[in-house]
PDB file of C-alpha atoms and ligand atoms in Angstrom:
ATOM      1  CA  UNK A 582      -9.195  15.862  23.738  1.00  0.00           C
ATOM      2  CA  UNK A 583      -8.801  13.274  20.973  1.00  0.00           C
ATOM      3  CA  UNK A 584      -7.746  14.746  17.635  1.00  0.00           C
ATOM      4  CA  UNK A 585     -10.228  14.230  14.811  1.00  0.00           C
ATOM      5  CA  UNK A 586      -9.225  11.661  12.212  1.00  0.00           C
ATOM      6  CA  UNK A 587      -8.693  12.851   8.644  1.00  0.00           C
ATOM      7  CA  UNK A 588      -8.105   9.280   7.540  1.00  0.00           C
ATOM      8  CA  UNK A 589     -11.351   7.457   6.832  1.00  0.00           C
ATOM      9  CA  UNK A 590     -11.954   3.804   7.576  1.00  0.00           C
ATOM     10  CA  UNK A 591     -14.131   1.977   5.043  1.00  0.00           C
ATOM     11  CA  UNK A 592     -14.946  -1.565   6.166  1.00  0.00           C
ATOM     12  CA  UNK A 593     -15.775  -3.831   3.208  1.00  0.00           C
ATOM     13  CA  UNK A 594     -18.940  -5.838   3.708  1.00  0.00           C
ATOM     14  CA  UNK A 595     -17.673  -8.510   1.287  1.00  0.00           C
ATOM     15  CA  UNK A 596     -16.786 -10.799   4.183  1.00  0.00           C
ATOM     16  CA  UNK A 597     -19.942 -10.162   6.176  1.00  0.00           C
ATOM     17  CA  UNK A 598     -22.839 -12.563   6.627  1.00  0.00           C
ATOM     18  CA  UNK A 599     -25.147 -11.396   3.813  1.00  0.00           C
ATOM     19  CA  UNK A 600     -28.157 -12.878   5.602  1.00  0.00           C
ATOM     20  CA  UNK A 601     -27.469 -10.499   8.471  1.00  0.00           C
ATOM     21  CA  UNK A 602     -26.160  -7.519   6.556  1.00  0.00           C
ATOM     22  CA  UNK A 603     -28.109  -4.942   8.556  1.00  0.00           C
ATOM     23  CA  UNK A 604     -26.620  -6.189  11.816  1.00  0.00           C
ATOM     24  CA  UNK A 605     -23.122  -6.214  10.309  1.00  0.00           C
ATOM     25  CA  UNK A 606     -23.498  -2.644   9.126  1.00  0.00           C
ATOM     26  CA  UNK A 607     -24.812  -1.501  12.500  1.00  0.00           C
ATOM     27  CA  UNK A 608     -21.821  -3.161  14.176  1.00  0.00           C
ATOM     28  CA  UNK A 609     -19.180  -1.423  12.053  1.00  0.00           C
ATOM     29  CA  UNK A 610     -20.984   1.882  12.447  1.00  0.00           C
ATOM     30  CA  UNK A 611     -20.964   1.500  16.239  1.00  0.00           C
ATOM     31  CA  UNK A 612     -17.264   0.746  15.949  1.00  0.00           C
ATOM     32  CA  UNK A 613     -16.652   4.037  14.131  1.00  0.00           C
ATOM     33  CA  UNK A 614     -16.710   3.228  10.381  1.00  0.00           C
ATOM     34  CA  UNK A 615     -16.593   6.394   8.270  1.00  0.00           C
ATOM     35  CA  UNK A 616     -17.788   4.769   5.046  1.00  0.00           C
ATOM     36  CA  UNK A 617     -19.212   1.416   3.978  1.00  0.00           C
ATOM     37  CA  UNK A 618     -17.231  -0.154   1.145  1.00  0.00           C
ATOM     38  CA  UNK A 619     -19.507  -2.150  -1.158  1.00  0.00           C
ATOM     39  CA  UNK A 620     -17.809  -4.556  -3.585  1.00  0.00           C
ATOM     40  CA  UNK A 621     -19.830  -5.146  -6.741  1.00  0.00           C
ATOM     41  CA  UNK A 622     -18.568  -8.057  -8.889  1.00  0.00           C
ATOM     42  CA  UNK A 623     -19.998  -9.382 -12.132  1.00  0.00           C
ATOM     43  CA  UNK A 624     -18.270 -12.718 -12.759  1.00  0.00           C
ATOM     44  CA  UNK A 625     -16.650 -11.270 -15.912  1.00  0.00           C
ATOM     45  CA  UNK A 626     -14.174  -8.584 -14.916  1.00  0.00           C
ATOM     46  CA  UNK A 627     -13.464 -10.623 -11.801  1.00  0.00           C
ATOM     47  CA  UNK A 628     -14.096 -14.331 -11.165  1.00  0.00           C
ATOM     48  CA  UNK A 629     -16.708 -13.740  -8.488  1.00  0.00           C
ATOM     49  CA  UNK A 630     -20.290 -12.453  -8.304  1.00  0.00           C
ATOM     50  CA  UNK A 631     -21.672 -10.363  -5.459  1.00  0.00           C
ATOM     51  CA  UNK A 632     -24.501  -7.870  -5.370  1.00  0.00           C
ATOM     52  CA  UNK A 633     -26.304  -5.279  -7.503  1.00  0.00           C
ATOM     53  CA  UNK A 634     -28.355  -2.095  -7.114  1.00  0.00           C
ATOM     54  CA  UNK A 635     -31.310  -3.639  -5.185  1.00  0.00           C
ATOM     55  CA  UNK A 636     -29.038  -4.728  -2.337  1.00  0.00           C
ATOM     56  CA  UNK A 637     -27.244  -1.364  -2.387  1.00  0.00           C
ATOM     57  CA  UNK A 638     -30.660   0.285  -2.077  1.00  0.00           C
ATOM     58  CA  UNK A 639     -31.491  -1.852   0.964  1.00  0.00           C
ATOM     59  CA  UNK A 640     -28.114  -1.062   2.529  1.00  0.00           C
ATOM     60  CA  UNK A 641     -28.607   2.658   1.979  1.00  0.00           C
ATOM     61  CA  UNK A 642     -31.892   2.503   3.885  1.00  0.00           C
ATOM     62  CA  UNK A 643     -30.180   1.286   7.044  1.00  0.00           C
ATOM     63  CA  UNK A 644     -26.703   2.849   6.692  1.00  0.00           C
ATOM     64  CA  UNK A 645     -25.900   6.046   8.545  1.00  0.00           C
ATOM     65  CA  UNK A 646     -22.557   6.659   6.820  1.00  0.00           C
ATOM     66  CA  UNK A 647     -21.977   7.124   3.063  1.00  0.00           C
ATOM     67  CA  UNK A 648     -21.742   4.151   0.701  1.00  0.00           C
ATOM     68  CA  UNK A 649     -18.471   3.761  -1.193  1.00  0.00           C
ATOM     69  CA  UNK A 650     -19.321   1.522  -4.146  1.00  0.00           C
ATOM     70  CA  UNK A 651     -16.461  -0.276  -5.918  1.00  0.00           C
ATOM     71  CA  UNK A 652     -17.600  -1.495  -9.321  1.00  0.00           C
ATOM     72  CA  UNK A 653     -15.578  -4.510 -10.439  1.00  0.00           C
ATOM     73  CA  UNK A 654     -17.721  -4.955 -13.514  1.00  0.00           C
ATOM     74  CA  UNK A 655     -17.482  -4.706 -17.274  1.00  0.00           C
ATOM     75  CA  UNK A 656     -19.512  -1.961 -18.946  1.00  0.00           C
ATOM     76  CA  UNK A 657     -20.054   0.046 -15.751  1.00  0.00           C
ATOM     77  CA  UNK A 658     -21.665   2.879 -17.744  1.00  0.00           C
ATOM     78  CA  UNK A 659     -24.796   0.731 -18.064  1.00  0.00           C
ATOM     79  CA  UNK A 660     -25.277   0.557 -14.300  1.00  0.00           C
ATOM     80  CA  UNK A 661     -23.817   3.734 -12.798  1.00  0.00           C
ATOM     81  CA  UNK A 662     -27.122   5.609 -12.702  1.00  0.00           C
ATOM     82  CA  UNK A 663     -28.824   2.662 -11.002  1.00  0.00           C
ATOM     83  CA  UNK A 664     -26.137   2.554  -8.311  1.00  0.00           C
ATOM     84  CA  UNK A 665     -26.294   6.292  -7.666  1.00  0.00           C
ATOM     85  CA  UNK A 666     -30.092   6.162  -7.439  1.00  0.00           C
ATOM     86  CA  UNK A 667     -29.714   3.197  -5.083  1.00  0.00           C
ATOM     87  CA  UNK A 668     -27.690   5.396  -2.708  1.00  0.00           C
ATOM     88  CA  UNK A 669     -24.012   5.275  -3.718  1.00  0.00           C
ATOM     89  CA  UNK A 670     -22.240   8.440  -2.559  1.00  0.00           C
ATOM     90  CA  UNK A 671     -18.913   7.414  -4.086  1.00  0.00           C
ATOM     91  CA  UNK A 672     -18.374   5.248  -7.156  1.00  0.00           C
ATOM     92  CA  UNK A 673     -15.076   3.727  -8.291  1.00  0.00           C
ATOM     93  CA  UNK A 674     -14.738   2.311 -11.798  1.00  0.00           C
ATOM     94  CA  UNK A 675     -11.801   0.293 -13.086  1.00  0.00           C
ATOM     95  CA  UNK A 676      -9.496   1.909 -15.650  1.00  0.00           C
ATOM     96  CA  UNK A 677      -8.872  -1.546 -17.174  1.00  0.00           C
ATOM     97  CA  UNK A 678     -12.404  -1.858 -18.579  1.00  0.00           C
ATOM     98  CA  UNK A 679     -12.943   1.664 -19.864  1.00  0.00           C
ATOM     99  CA  UNK A 680     -12.070   3.027 -23.278  1.00  0.00           C
ATOM    100  CA  UNK A 681     -13.770   6.328 -22.458  1.00  0.00           C
ATOM    101  CA  UNK A 682     -12.706   6.932 -18.904  1.00  0.00           C
ATOM    102  CA  UNK A 683     -13.244  10.678 -19.128  1.00  0.00           C
ATOM    103  CA  UNK A 684     -16.861  10.200 -20.210  1.00  0.00           C
ATOM    104  CA  UNK A 685     -17.536   7.747 -17.389  1.00  0.00           C
ATOM    105  CA  UNK A 686     -16.019  10.007 -14.743  1.00  0.00           C
ATOM    106  CA  UNK A 687     -18.138  12.922 -15.971  1.00  0.00           C
ATOM    107  CA  UNK A 688     -21.227  10.699 -15.916  1.00  0.00           C
ATOM    108  CA  UNK A 689     -20.674   9.798 -12.252  1.00  0.00           C
ATOM    109  CA  UNK A 690     -20.170  13.448 -11.351  1.00  0.00           C
ATOM    110  CA  UNK A 691     -23.207  14.603 -13.326  1.00  0.00           C
ATOM    111  CA  UNK A 692     -25.342  12.253 -11.232  1.00  0.00           C
ATOM    112  CA  UNK A 693     -24.054  13.882  -8.047  1.00  0.00           C
ATOM    113  CA  UNK A 694     -21.742  11.137  -6.775  1.00  0.00           C
ATOM    114  CA  UNK A 695     -17.996  11.321  -6.113  1.00  0.00           C
ATOM    115  CA  UNK A 696     -16.041   9.804  -8.983  1.00  0.00           C
ATOM    116  CA  UNK A 697     -13.004   7.609  -8.529  1.00  0.00           C
ATOM    117  CA  UNK A 698     -10.859   5.416 -10.734  1.00  0.00           C
ATOM    118  CA  UNK A 699      -9.509   2.089  -9.499  1.00  0.00           C
ATOM    119  CA  UNK A 700      -6.328   0.465 -10.790  1.00  0.00           C
ATOM    120  CA  UNK A 701      -5.263  -3.161 -10.487  1.00  0.00           C
ATOM    121  CA  UNK A 702      -1.838  -4.178  -9.160  1.00  0.00           C
ATOM    122  CA  UNK A 703      -0.441  -4.625 -12.696  1.00  0.00           C
ATOM    123  CA  UNK A 704      -1.919  -1.390 -14.077  1.00  0.00           C
ATOM    124  CA  UNK A 705       0.552   1.490 -14.268  1.00  0.00           C
ATOM    125  CA  UNK A 706      -0.162   4.786 -12.508  1.00  0.00           C
ATOM    126  CA  UNK A 707       0.360   6.526 -15.872  1.00  0.00           C
ATOM    127  CA  UNK A 708      -3.184   5.551 -16.998  1.00  0.00           C
ATOM    128  CA  UNK A 709      -4.400   8.223 -14.567  1.00  0.00           C
ATOM    129  CA  UNK A 710      -2.281  11.046 -15.952  1.00  0.00           C
ATOM    130  CA  UNK A 711      -4.877  12.684 -18.197  1.00  0.00           C
ATOM    131  CA  UNK A 712      -7.788  12.198 -15.814  1.00  0.00           C
ATOM    132  CA  UNK A 713      -6.156  12.838 -12.425  1.00  0.00           C
ATOM    133  CA  UNK A 714      -7.239  16.472 -12.195  1.00  0.00           C
ATOM    134  CA  UNK A 715     -10.917  15.435 -12.570  1.00  0.00           C
ATOM    135  CA  UNK A 716     -10.989  12.729  -9.930  1.00  0.00           C
ATOM    136  CA  UNK A 717     -12.610  12.916  -6.497  1.00  0.00           C
ATOM    137  CA  UNK A 718     -10.554   9.895  -5.361  1.00  0.00           C
ATOM    138  CA  UNK A 719      -8.255   7.168  -6.674  1.00  0.00           C
ATOM    139  CA  UNK A 720      -8.543   3.545  -5.571  1.00  0.00           C
ATOM    140  CA  UNK A 721      -5.306   1.574  -5.573  1.00  0.00           C
ATOM    141  CA  UNK A 722      -5.840  -2.189  -5.491  1.00  0.00           C
ATOM    142  CA  UNK A 723      -3.341  -3.838  -3.175  1.00  0.00           C
ATOM    143  CA  UNK A 724      -4.534  -7.355  -4.137  1.00  0.00           C
ATOM    144  CA  UNK A 725      -5.958  -8.657  -7.393  1.00  0.00           C
ATOM    145  CA  UNK A 726      -9.679  -7.864  -7.280  1.00  0.00           C
ATOM    146  CA  UNK A 727     -12.224 -10.632  -6.830  1.00  0.00           C
ATOM    147  CA  UNK A 728     -11.914 -11.962  -3.315  1.00  0.00           C
ATOM    148  CA  UNK A 729     -11.503 -10.821   0.259  1.00  0.00           C
ATOM    149  CA  UNK A 730      -8.871 -12.222   2.577  1.00  0.00           C
ATOM    150  CA  UNK A 731      -5.891 -12.068   0.193  1.00  0.00           C
ATOM    151  CA  UNK A 732      -2.348 -11.021   1.057  1.00  0.00           C
ATOM    152  CA  UNK A 733      -1.287  -7.392   0.624  1.00  0.00           C
ATOM    153  CA  UNK A 734       1.090  -6.867  -2.329  1.00  0.00           C
ATOM    154  CA  UNK A 735       4.116  -4.937  -0.968  1.00  0.00           C
ATOM    155  CA  UNK A 736       4.785  -3.029  -4.194  1.00  0.00           C
ATOM    156  CA  UNK A 737       1.563  -1.106  -3.482  1.00  0.00           C
ATOM    157  CA  UNK A 738       3.523   1.143  -1.142  1.00  0.00           C
ATOM    158  CA  UNK A 739       5.519   2.764  -3.953  1.00  0.00           C
ATOM    159  CA  UNK A 740       2.400   2.899  -6.106  1.00  0.00           C
ATOM    160  CA  UNK A 741       0.514   4.858  -3.449  1.00  0.00           C
ATOM    161  CA  UNK A 742       3.372   7.343  -3.317  1.00  0.00           C
ATOM    162  CA  UNK A 743       3.387   7.674  -7.113  1.00  0.00           C
ATOM    163  CA  UNK A 744      -0.371   8.328  -7.198  1.00  0.00           C
ATOM    164  CA  UNK A 745       0.005  10.944  -4.441  1.00  0.00           C
ATOM    165  CA  UNK A 746       2.767  12.650  -6.417  1.00  0.00           C
ATOM    166  CA  UNK A 747       0.658  12.598  -9.586  1.00  0.00           C
ATOM    167  CA  UNK A 748      -2.387  14.129  -7.857  1.00  0.00           C
ATOM    168  CA  UNK A 749      -0.296  16.713  -6.020  1.00  0.00           C
ATOM    169  CA  UNK A 750       1.472  17.637  -9.257  1.00  0.00           C
ATOM    170  CA  UNK A 751      -1.921  18.494 -10.723  1.00  0.00           C
ATOM    171  CA  UNK A 752      -3.023  20.424  -7.648  1.00  0.00           C
ATOM    172  CA  UNK A 753      -5.605  17.789  -6.717  1.00  0.00           C
ATOM    173  CA  UNK A 754      -5.846  16.977  -2.999  1.00  0.00           C
ATOM    174  CA  UNK A 755      -8.230  14.059  -3.669  1.00  0.00           C
ATOM    175  CA  UNK A 756      -7.892  11.133  -1.262  1.00  0.00           C
ATOM    176  CA  UNK A 757      -6.311   7.828  -2.215  1.00  0.00           C
ATOM    177  CA  UNK A 758      -8.114   4.673  -1.212  1.00  0.00           C
ATOM    178  CA  UNK A 759      -6.160   1.481  -0.588  1.00  0.00           C
ATOM    179  CA  UNK A 760      -8.069  -1.758  -1.037  1.00  0.00           C
ATOM    180  CA  UNK A 761      -7.021  -5.312  -0.254  1.00  0.00           C
ATOM    181  CA  UNK A 762      -5.126  -7.165   2.425  1.00  0.00           C
ATOM    182  CA  UNK A 763      -4.907  -4.263   4.846  1.00  0.00           C
ATOM    183  CA  UNK A 764      -4.551  -5.257   8.492  1.00  0.00           C
ATOM    184  CA  UNK A 765      -3.022  -3.836  11.657  1.00  0.00           C
ATOM    185  CA  UNK A 766       0.476  -4.920  10.569  1.00  0.00           C
ATOM    186  CA  UNK A 767       0.574  -2.850   7.371  1.00  0.00           C
ATOM    187  CA  UNK A 768      -1.777  -0.004   8.279  1.00  0.00           C
ATOM    188  CA  UNK A 769       1.027   2.399   9.213  1.00  0.00           C
ATOM    189  CA  UNK A 770       2.857   1.606   5.990  1.00  0.00           C
ATOM    190  CA  UNK A 771      -0.117   2.420   3.715  1.00  0.00           C
ATOM    191  CA  UNK A 772      -0.936   5.566   5.656  1.00  0.00           C
ATOM    192  CA  UNK A 773       2.645   6.821   5.457  1.00  0.00           C
ATOM    193  CA  UNK A 774       2.603   6.122   1.710  1.00  0.00           C
ATOM    194  CA  UNK A 775      -0.405   8.417   1.271  1.00  0.00           C
ATOM    195  CA  UNK A 776      -3.564   6.335   1.595  1.00  0.00           C
ATOM    196  CA  UNK A 777      -6.326   8.210   3.397  1.00  0.00           C
ATOM    197  CA  UNK A 778      -9.317   5.959   2.804  1.00  0.00           C
ATOM    198  CA  UNK A 779      -8.544   2.548   4.226  1.00  0.00           C
ATOM    199  CA  UNK A 780     -10.646  -0.390   3.068  1.00  0.00           C
ATOM    200  CA  UNK A 781     -10.603  -3.328   5.463  1.00  0.00           C
ATOM    201  CA  UNK A 782     -12.554  -6.509   4.818  1.00  0.00           C
ATOM    202  CA  UNK A 783     -11.307  -9.730   6.318  1.00  0.00           C
ATOM    203  CA  UNK A 784      -9.482  -8.124   9.244  1.00  0.00           C
ATOM    204  CA  UNK A 785     -12.841  -6.749  10.401  1.00  0.00           C
ATOM    205  CA  UNK A 786     -15.508  -9.233   9.286  1.00  0.00           C
ATOM    206  CA  UNK A 787     -13.275 -12.261   9.707  1.00  0.00           C
ATOM    207  CA  UNK A 788     -12.485 -11.282  13.276  1.00  0.00           C
ATOM    208  CA  UNK A 789     -15.626 -12.606  14.940  1.00  0.00           C
ATOM    209  CA  UNK A 790     -16.399  -9.191  16.437  1.00  0.00           C
ATOM    210  CA  UNK A 791     -16.670  -6.564  13.668  1.00  0.00           C
ATOM    211  CA  UNK A 792     -17.590  -3.795  16.088  1.00  0.00           C
ATOM    212  CA  UNK A 793     -14.528  -4.326  18.295  1.00  0.00           C
ATOM    213  CA  UNK A 794     -12.262  -4.785  15.261  1.00  0.00           C
ATOM    214  CA  UNK A 795     -13.513  -1.536  13.706  1.00  0.00           C
ATOM    215  CA  UNK A 796     -12.933   0.267  16.990  1.00  0.00           C
ATOM    216  CA  UNK A 797      -9.425  -1.149  17.172  1.00  0.00           C
ATOM    217  CA  UNK A 798      -8.671   0.021  13.610  1.00  0.00           C
ATOM    218  CA  UNK A 799     -10.012   3.511  14.347  1.00  0.00           C
ATOM    219  CA  UNK A 800      -7.798   3.758  17.424  1.00  0.00           C
ATOM    220  CA  UNK A 801      -4.781   2.532  15.444  1.00  0.00           C
ATOM    221  CA  UNK A 802      -5.470   5.055  12.671  1.00  0.00           C
ATOM    222  CA  UNK A 803      -5.625   7.828  15.262  1.00  0.00           C
ATOM    223  CA  UNK A 804      -2.360   6.743  16.886  1.00  0.00           C
ATOM    224  CA  UNK A 805      -0.525   6.401  13.573  1.00  0.00           C
ATOM    225  CA  UNK A 806      -1.933   9.687  12.327  1.00  0.00           C
ATOM    226  CA  UNK A 807      -0.700  11.586  15.341  1.00  0.00           C
ATOM    227  CA  UNK A 808       2.706   9.948  14.864  1.00  0.00           C
ATOM    228  CA  UNK A 809       2.793  11.016  11.222  1.00  0.00           C
ATOM    229  CA  UNK A 810       1.770  14.547  12.222  1.00  0.00           C
ATOM    230  CA  UNK A 811       4.527  14.734  14.838  1.00  0.00           C
ATOM    231  CA  UNK A 812       7.032  13.453  12.306  1.00  0.00           C
ATOM    232  CA  UNK A 813       5.973  16.074   9.738  1.00  0.00           C
ATOM    233  CA  UNK A 814       6.142  18.829  12.332  1.00  0.00           C
ATOM    234  CA  UNK A 815       9.675  17.670  13.129  1.00  0.00           C
ATOM    235  CA  UNK A 816      10.628  17.788   9.456  1.00  0.00           C
ATOM    236  CA  UNK A 817       9.297  21.344   9.134  1.00  0.00           C
ATOM    237  CA  UNK A 818      11.219  22.562  12.171  1.00  0.00           C
ATOM    238  CA  UNK A 819      14.475  20.909  11.242  1.00  0.00           C
TER     239      UNK A 819
HETATM  240  C1  DX5 B1146     -11.306  -7.261  -3.417  1.00  0.00           C
HETATM  241  C2  DX5 B1146     -12.183  -6.167  -2.860  1.00  0.00           C
HETATM  242  C3  DX5 B1146     -11.782  -5.652  -1.529  1.00  0.00           C
HETATM  243  C4  DX5 B1146     -11.716  -6.708  -0.471  1.00  0.00           C
HETATM  244  C5  DX5 B1146     -11.109  -6.164   0.773  1.00  0.00           C
HETATM  245  O1  DX5 B1146     -11.663  -7.514  -4.728  1.00  0.00           O
HETATM  246  O2  DX5 B1146     -12.209  -5.056  -3.733  1.00  0.00           O
HETATM  247  O3  DX5 B1146     -12.627  -4.580  -1.139  1.00  0.00           O
HETATM  248  O4  DX5 B1146     -12.974  -7.211  -0.162  1.00  0.00           O
HETATM  249  O5  DX5 B1146     -11.091  -7.216   1.675  1.00  0.00           O
HETATM  250  P1  DX5 B1146      -9.751  -7.673   2.398  1.00  0.00           P
HETATM  251  O6  DX5 B1146      -9.419  -6.595   3.361  1.00  0.00           O
HETATM  252  O7  DX5 B1146     -10.176  -8.941   3.027  1.00  0.00           O
HETATM  253  O8  DX5 B1146      -8.688  -7.858   1.346  1.00  0.00           O
HETATM  254 ZN1   ZN B1147     -13.174  -3.137  -2.965  1.00  0.00          ZN
END
């Protein structure tokens, strides 16, 4: 029997063909996607513009797995309710744009969605200290937000470990999401560092066969996970 995965794979539709979004979503779901990562960009917080609540609503009508909505926008408070009503199950907001992070996190939760805070590569983990116990997840950016297909920033590994230590120290088992430049060469590294929601954009949608690529990632996650489990069991018995 194959062990169930506790690590979730969240393909990012940023690199998909937006004219054939439904087919792209069906493909990653057939391949075993656990979540659909939706990148919302406003052309202000990041130098790129993507989609808004109407497209999220259309996606939610065809998606069979939950929508993980990453808001790379200024003034997210103005739009959070629209995104939740459009079908977002998880919402991540960026710490860099929020003066009242606590209020925003409570707003997301009050609407019934899972609340997460995202931090850019140059943002210190310490910004999460006073909010960590309230979070349903943390999103660690492993590239500068704005575009798919960028190269993974190696320093992310120590950052993932620091976020895990912070959450654990506050008794919060919330998952950490890693986002940007993840491929089959660094997957094991981010998982070992504590990431348990893996966002993958270009390595899936840039592959030519998103279904097969998703399946390959799911198999790799399973293999790495069983290796990590064996390693931990060894540590306990030593
Ligand atoms: C970057 C986005 C990411 C990105 C992931 O701003 O938040 O979700 O699309 O795509 P890859 O895996 O191509 O970096
Ligand atoms: Zn993202």
